[in-house]
Amino acid sequence: MPVTVDILLDSKALLGEGAIWDDQKSLLYWVDIEGHDVHIYDPKSHRDRKWGVGEQVGTVVPWKADSVGIALKRDFAELDIETGMIRRLGRPVGEDPQTRFNDGKCDPAGRFWCGTMGSGPKGPVGKLYSLETDGRIIPHLDRIACSNGLVWSRDQKTFYYIDTPTREVS
């Protein structure tokens, strides 16, 4: 049976990733990692707002009324969606220079979790970090190949995490 697909947004992203729905604002957040862009799509108006951030961006998360949290190539940051200004919030200490941030989400307590992935032949050199509400950056897992798929259970008691090449959910 044929399936009909409607294209709602033909963005021509180079590497579109990290889609997250903001239920409170009814908006879809996503990034174009290689295009260096952060997007917020409003399905009611069909408007896609885009901010160029000047470097690879691994993820975007709902943050505050006038800003979003983003993971740039090497830094946790905040993007003001009114002015386009970026405020860097911190960089993990001792991170391998051949890594970049990939997927991330905020947990129910307001911490911003994001993992890194390697871009060279060294093997699994990434880590999983949390940016705490007090600004500290805490490493939680190491020897990560490709951080992906962070989510919490509906009751918010269980955290699920994927290191893509392992094909396992932890």
C-alpha atoms as an extended CHARMM CRD file, in Angstrom:
* protein
*
       170  EXT
         1         1  MET       CA              0.0000000000        0.0000000000        0.0000000000  PROA      1               0.0000000000
         2         2  PRO       CA              1.5220000000        3.3690000000       -1.0140000000  PROA      2               0.0000000000
         3         3  VAL       CA              2.2700000000        5.8710000000        1.6850000000  PROA      3               0.0000000000
         4         4  THR       CA              1.8620000000        9.5970000000        1.1450000000  PROA      4               0.0000000000
         5         5  VAL       CA              4.3760000000       11.8580000000        2.8440000000  PROA      5               0.0000000000
         6         6  ASP       CA              3.9550000000       15.6000000000        3.1880000000  PROA      6               0.0000000000
         7         7  ILE       CA              7.1150000000       17.6640000000        3.5460000000  PROA      7               0.0000000000
         8         8  LEU       CA              6.4660000000       20.3440000000        6.1420000000  PROA      8               0.0000000000
         9         9  LEU       CA              9.9320000000       21.8820000000        6.0520000000  PROA      9               0.0000000000
        10        10  ASP       CA             12.3720000000       21.4590000000        3.1840000000  PROA      10              0.0000000000
        11        11  SER       CA             15.4120000000       22.8820000000        4.9730000000  PROA      11              0.0000000000
        12        12  LYS       CA             18.1920000000       21.2190000000        2.9670000000  PROA      12              0.0000000000
        13        13  ALA       CA             20.0960000000       20.5210000000        6.1880000000  PROA      13              0.0000000000
        14        14  LEU       CA             23.5720000000       19.0250000000        5.8150000000  PROA      14              0.0000000000
        15        15  LEU       CA             23.1570000000       16.8880000000        8.9600000000  PROA      15              0.0000000000
        16        16  GLY       CA             19.8280000000       17.5050000000       10.7000000000  PROA      16              0.0000000000
        17        17  GLU       CA             19.7150000000       15.9650000000       14.1950000000  PROA      17              0.0000000000
        18        18  GLY       CA             18.5190000000       16.2530000000       17.7610000000  PROA      18              0.0000000000
        19        19  ALA       CA             14.8390000000       16.9820000000       17.2180000000  PROA      19              0.0000000000
        20        20  ILE       CA             13.0540000000       17.6730000000       20.4970000000  PROA      20              0.0000000000
        21        21  TRP       CA              9.4560000000       18.7700000000       20.9770000000  PROA      21              0.0000000000
        22        22  ASP       CA              8.7320000000       21.5200000000       23.5130000000  PROA      22              0.0000000000
        23        23  ASP       CA              5.2790000000       20.5810000000       24.7630000000  PROA      23              0.0000000000
        24        24  GLN       CA              4.8450000000       23.8370000000       26.7070000000  PROA      24              0.0000000000
        25        25  LYS       CA              5.5380000000       26.0830000000       23.7150000000  PROA      25              0.0000000000
        26        26  SER       CA              4.4090000000       23.6740000000       20.9490000000  PROA      26              0.0000000000
        27        27  LEU       CA              7.7010000000       24.1340000000       19.1010000000  PROA      27              0.0000000000
        28        28  LEU       CA             10.1840000000       21.7320000000       17.5030000000  PROA      28              0.0000000000
        29        29  TYR       CA             13.8800000000       22.3560000000       18.2080000000  PROA      29              0.0000000000
        30        30  TRP       CA             16.6140000000       20.8060000000       16.0570000000  PROA      30              0.0000000000
        31        31  VAL       CA             20.1320000000       21.4050000000       14.7680000000  PROA      31              0.0000000000
        32        32  ASP       CA             22.0400000000       21.1440000000       11.5180000000  PROA      32              0.0000000000
        33        33  ILE       CA             25.3690000000       19.9200000000       12.8980000000  PROA      33              0.0000000000
        34        34  GLU       CA             27.4290000000       20.4450000000        9.7510000000  PROA      34              0.0000000000
        35        35  GLY       CA             25.4810000000       23.5380000000        8.6510000000  PROA      35              0.0000000000
        36        36  HSD       CA             26.2770000000       25.1200000000       12.0570000000  PROA      36              0.0000000000
        37        37  ASP       CA             22.6310000000       26.1030000000       12.5910000000  PROA      37              0.0000000000
        38        38  VAL       CA             20.0790000000       25.9540000000       15.4060000000  PROA      38              0.0000000000
        39        39  HSD       CA             16.4260000000       25.7540000000       14.3290000000  PROA      39              0.0000000000
        40        40  ILE       CA             13.0830000000       26.2980000000       16.0450000000  PROA      40              0.0000000000
        41        41  TYR       CA             10.1090000000       25.2490000000       13.9640000000  PROA      41              0.0000000000
        42        42  ASP       CA              6.5540000000       26.3960000000       14.7130000000  PROA      42              0.0000000000
        43        43  PRO       CA              4.1120000000       23.9560000000       13.0720000000  PROA      43              0.0000000000
        44        44  LYS       CA              1.1710000000       26.3750000000       13.5400000000  PROA      44              0.0000000000
        45        45  SER       CA              2.7370000000       29.1740000000       11.4920000000  PROA      45              0.0000000000
        46        46  HSD       CA              5.0640000000       26.9070000000        9.4490000000  PROA      46              0.0000000000
        47        47  ARG       CA              7.8750000000       29.2700000000       10.4280000000  PROA      47              0.0000000000
        48        48  ASP       CA             11.3950000000       27.9090000000       10.9210000000  PROA      48              0.0000000000
        49        49  ARG       CA             13.6590000000       30.3180000000       12.7750000000  PROA      49              0.0000000000
        50        50  LYS       CA             17.3700000000       29.6790000000       12.2000000000  PROA      50              0.0000000000
        51        51  TRP       CA             20.5050000000       30.9420000000       13.9400000000  PROA      51              0.0000000000
        52        52  GLY       CA             23.9930000000       30.3700000000       12.5510000000  PROA      52              0.0000000000
        53        53  VAL       CA             26.3610000000       29.6130000000       15.4260000000  PROA      53              0.0000000000
        54        54  GLY       CA             29.6320000000       29.5050000000       13.4820000000  PROA      54              0.0000000000
        55        55  GLU       CA             30.6890000000       25.9660000000       14.3930000000  PROA      55              0.0000000000
        56        56  GLN       CA             29.3440000000       22.4400000000       14.7030000000  PROA      56              0.0000000000
        57        57  VAL       CA             26.3930000000       22.2640000000       17.0740000000  PROA      57              0.0000000000
        58        58  GLY       CA             25.4730000000       18.8830000000       18.5380000000  PROA      58              0.0000000000
        59        59  THR       CA             22.1250000000       19.6000000000       20.1620000000  PROA      59              0.0000000000
        60        60  VAL       CA             19.6050000000       22.1970000000       21.2900000000  PROA      60              0.0000000000
        61        61  VAL       CA             17.3220000000       22.0230000000       24.3330000000  PROA      61              0.0000000000
        62        62  PRO       CA             14.5170000000       24.1950000000       25.6980000000  PROA      62              0.0000000000
        63        63  TRP       CA             16.1300000000       26.4140000000       28.3180000000  PROA      63              0.0000000000
        64        64  LYS       CA             14.5930000000       29.7290000000       29.3540000000  PROA      64              0.0000000000
        65        65  ALA       CA             11.8410000000       31.9830000000       27.9950000000  PROA      65              0.0000000000
        66        66  ASP       CA             14.2300000000       33.8340000000       25.6650000000  PROA      66              0.0000000000
        67        67  SER       CA             17.0560000000       31.3280000000       25.1810000000  PROA      67              0.0000000000
        68        68  VAL       CA             17.9290000000       27.7290000000       24.3820000000  PROA      68              0.0000000000
        69        69  GLY       CA             20.7350000000       25.5410000000       25.6640000000  PROA      69              0.0000000000
        70        70  ILE       CA             23.1130000000       24.3230000000       22.9770000000  PROA      70              0.0000000000
        71        71  ALA       CA             26.1540000000       22.0960000000       22.8120000000  PROA      71              0.0000000000
        72        72  LEU       CA             28.6780000000       23.6110000000       20.4500000000  PROA      72              0.0000000000
        73        73  LYS       CA             31.5970000000       21.5700000000       19.1720000000  PROA      73              0.0000000000
        74        74  ARG       CA             33.4690000000       21.7370000000       22.5030000000  PROA      74              0.0000000000
        75        75  ASP       CA             31.3200000000       23.9230000000       24.8090000000  PROA      75              0.0000000000
        76        76  PHE       CA             28.0400000000       23.9790000000       26.6440000000  PROA      76              0.0000000000
        77        77  ALA       CA             26.4070000000       27.3040000000       25.7060000000  PROA      77              0.0000000000
        78        78  GLU       CA             23.2440000000       29.3750000000       25.7590000000  PROA      78              0.0000000000
        79        79  LEU       CA             21.7750000000       31.0190000000       22.6400000000  PROA      79              0.0000000000
        80        80  ASP       CA             19.5970000000       34.1030000000       23.1190000000  PROA      80              0.0000000000
        81        81  ILE       CA             16.8280000000       33.6150000000       20.5450000000  PROA      81              0.0000000000
        82        82  GLU       CA             16.0050000000       37.3260000000       20.4890000000  PROA      82              0.0000000000
        83        83  THR       CA             19.5190000000       38.7050000000       19.8720000000  PROA      83              0.0000000000
        84        84  GLY       CA             21.3830000000       35.6610000000       18.4980000000  PROA      84              0.0000000000
        85        85  MET       CA             24.0960000000       36.1730000000       21.1120000000  PROA      85              0.0000000000
        86        86  ILE       CA             25.8990000000       33.0670000000       22.3690000000  PROA      86              0.0000000000
        87        87  ARG       CA             27.1050000000       32.7850000000       25.9580000000  PROA      87              0.0000000000
        88        88  ARG       CA             29.5600000000       29.9540000000       26.5520000000  PROA      88              0.0000000000
        89        89  LEU       CA             28.7880000000       28.1990000000       29.8310000000  PROA      89              0.0000000000
        90        90  GLY       CA             31.7850000000       25.8990000000       30.1020000000  PROA      90              0.0000000000
        91        91  ARG       CA             34.0330000000       23.3530000000       28.4730000000  PROA      91              0.0000000000
        92        92  PRO       CA             34.7940000000       19.9090000000       29.9020000000  PROA      92              0.0000000000
        93        93  VAL       CA             38.3300000000       19.6210000000       31.2660000000  PROA      93              0.0000000000
        94        94  GLY       CA             40.5980000000       17.0190000000       29.6680000000  PROA      94              0.0000000000
        95        95  GLU       CA             38.3380000000       16.2090000000       26.7170000000  PROA      95              0.0000000000
        96        96  ASP       CA             40.1650000000       14.6300000000       23.7710000000  PROA      96              0.0000000000
        97        97  PRO       CA             40.7060000000       17.3100000000       21.0630000000  PROA      97              0.0000000000
        98        98  GLN       CA             39.3810000000       14.9200000000       18.3980000000  PROA      98              0.0000000000
        99        99  THR       CA             35.8920000000       14.8610000000       19.9270000000  PROA      99              0.0000000000
       100       100  ARG       CA             32.7980000000       16.9880000000       19.5430000000  PROA      100             0.0000000000
       101       101  PHE       CA             29.5130000000       17.1900000000       21.4120000000  PROA      101             0.0000000000
       102       102  ASN       CA             26.7010000000       15.1900000000       19.8530000000  PROA      102             0.0000000000
       103       103  ASP       CA             23.3130000000       14.4640000000       21.4150000000  PROA      103             0.0000000000
       104       104  GLY       CA             21.9960000000       15.9580000000       24.6440000000  PROA      104             0.0000000000
       105       105  LYS       CA             18.8720000000       16.6480000000       26.6880000000  PROA      105             0.0000000000
       106       106  CYS       CA             17.8500000000       18.2510000000       29.9750000000  PROA      106             0.0000000000
       107       107  ASP       CA             16.7860000000       16.0140000000       32.8350000000  PROA      107             0.0000000000
       108       108  PRO       CA             13.7990000000       16.6420000000       35.1170000000  PROA      108             0.0000000000
       109       109  ALA       CA             16.1050000000       18.3870000000       37.6490000000  PROA      109             0.0000000000
       110       110  GLY       CA             17.2590000000       20.9460000000       35.0430000000  PROA      110             0.0000000000
       111       111  ARG       CA             20.7230000000       19.5160000000       34.3760000000  PROA      111             0.0000000000
       112       112  PHE       CA             21.8970000000       19.5960000000       30.7480000000  PROA      112             0.0000000000
       113       113  TRP       CA             23.3210000000       16.1860000000       29.7740000000  PROA      113             0.0000000000
       114       114  CYS       CA             25.4030000000       15.8520000000       26.6290000000  PROA      114             0.0000000000
       115       115  GLY       CA             27.9110000000       13.3710000000       25.3020000000  PROA      115             0.0000000000
       116       116  THR       CA             30.8710000000       13.6310000000       23.0000000000  PROA      116             0.0000000000
       117       117  MET       CA             31.9730000000       11.4510000000       20.1290000000  PROA      117             0.0000000000
       118       118  GLY       CA             35.3300000000       10.9210000000       18.4760000000  PROA      118             0.0000000000
       119       119  SER       CA             36.1490000000       12.1450000000       14.9980000000  PROA      119             0.0000000000
       120       120  GLY       CA             39.4330000000       10.3060000000       14.5330000000  PROA      120             0.0000000000
       121       121  PRO       CA             40.6940000000        6.7250000000       14.3880000000  PROA      121             0.0000000000
       122       122  LYS       CA             41.4650000000        6.4690000000       18.1380000000  PROA      122             0.0000000000
       123       123  GLY       CA             38.3570000000        4.4560000000       19.0130000000  PROA      123             0.0000000000
       124       124  PRO       CA             35.8480000000        5.2620000000       21.7480000000  PROA      124             0.0000000000
       125       125  VAL       CA             37.2590000000        8.4570000000       23.2920000000  PROA      125             0.0000000000
       126       126  GLY       CA             34.0070000000       10.3140000000       24.0430000000  PROA      126             0.0000000000
       127       127  LYS       CA             32.3920000000       10.9480000000       27.4160000000  PROA      127             0.0000000000
       128       128  LEU       CA             28.9560000000       11.6490000000       28.8350000000  PROA      128             0.0000000000
       129       129  TYR       CA             28.7110000000       14.8820000000       30.8620000000  PROA      129             0.0000000000
       130       130  SER       CA             26.1570000000       16.8520000000       32.8020000000  PROA      130             0.0000000000
       131       131  LEU       CA             26.1470000000       20.6100000000       33.1310000000  PROA      131             0.0000000000
       132       132  GLU       CA             24.7970000000       21.0420000000       36.6460000000  PROA      132             0.0000000000
       133       133  THR       CA             22.4540000000       23.8810000000       37.5970000000  PROA      133             0.0000000000
       134       134  ASP       CA             25.3460000000       25.4760000000       39.5420000000  PROA      134             0.0000000000
       135       135  GLY       CA             27.5780000000       25.4950000000       36.4120000000  PROA      135             0.0000000000
       136       136  ARG       CA             29.8210000000       22.5410000000       37.2660000000  PROA      136             0.0000000000
       137       137  ILE       CA             30.4970000000       20.0610000000       34.4480000000  PROA      137             0.0000000000
       138       138  ILE       CA             30.5940000000       16.4740000000       35.6810000000  PROA      138             0.0000000000
       139       139  PRO       CA             31.8040000000       13.4730000000       33.6320000000  PROA      139             0.0000000000
       140       140  HSD       CA             29.6630000000       10.3340000000       34.1200000000  PROA      140             0.0000000000
       141       141  LEU       CA             30.7760000000        7.7930000000       31.4850000000  PROA      141             0.0000000000
       142       142  ASP       CA             33.8870000000        7.4480000000       29.3480000000  PROA      142             0.0000000000
       143       143  ARG       CA             35.0560000000        5.3110000000       26.4110000000  PROA      143             0.0000000000
       144       144  ILE       CA             32.0220000000        6.4530000000       24.3840000000  PROA      144             0.0000000000
       145       145  ALA       CA             32.0650000000        6.1060000000       20.6000000000  PROA      145             0.0000000000
       146       146  CYS       CA             28.9180000000        8.1110000000       19.7180000000  PROA      146             0.0000000000
       147       147  SER       CA             26.6370000000        9.5640000000       22.3960000000  PROA      147             0.0000000000
       148       148  ASN       CA             23.0150000000        9.4320000000       21.2940000000  PROA      148             0.0000000000
       149       149  GLY       CA             19.4320000000        8.9400000000       22.3730000000  PROA      149             0.0000000000
       150       150  LEU       CA             19.1850000000       10.4250000000       25.8790000000  PROA      150             0.0000000000
       151       151  VAL       CA             15.7190000000       10.1610000000       27.4260000000  PROA      151             0.0000000000
       152       152  TRP       CA             13.9940000000        9.6970000000       30.7740000000  PROA      152             0.0000000000
       153       153  SER       CA             11.0810000000        7.4270000000       31.5820000000  PROA      153             0.0000000000
       154       154  ARG       CA              7.6460000000        8.9770000000       31.9820000000  PROA      154             0.0000000000
       155       155  ASP       CA              7.9010000000        8.6600000000       35.7910000000  PROA      155             0.0000000000
       156       156  GLN       CA             11.3540000000       10.3600000000       35.5440000000  PROA      156             0.0000000000
       157       157  LYS       CA             13.0430000000        7.6200000000       37.5850000000  PROA      157             0.0000000000
       158       158  THR       CA             14.9530000000        5.8950000000       34.7830000000  PROA      158             0.0000000000
       159       159  PHE       CA             17.5160000000        7.4160000000       32.4180000000  PROA      159             0.0000000000
       160       160  TYR       CA             18.1050000000        5.6960000000       29.0580000000  PROA      160             0.0000000000
       161       161  TYR       CA             21.2750000000        6.2970000000       27.0610000000  PROA      161             0.0000000000
       162       162  ILE       CA             22.6800000000        4.9560000000       23.7950000000  PROA      162             0.0000000000
       163       163  ASP       CA             26.2600000000        4.7250000000       22.6000000000  PROA      163             0.0000000000
       164       164  THR       CA             25.2310000000        4.1210000000       18.9600000000  PROA      164             0.0000000000
       165       165  PRO       CA             27.8760000000        1.5960000000       17.8140000000  PROA      165             0.0000000000
       166       166  THR       CA             27.0790000000       -0.7580000000       20.7410000000  PROA      166             0.0000000000
       167       167  ARG       CA             23.4130000000       -0.9980000000       19.6160000000  PROA      167             0.0000000000
       168       168  GLU       CA             22.4720000000       -1.2240000000       23.2940000000  PROA      168             0.0000000000
       169       169  VAL       CA             20.3430000000        0.9920000000       25.4930000000  PROA      169             0.0000000000
       170       170  SER       CA             21.8010000000        1.4760000000       28.9790000000  PROA      170             0.0000000000
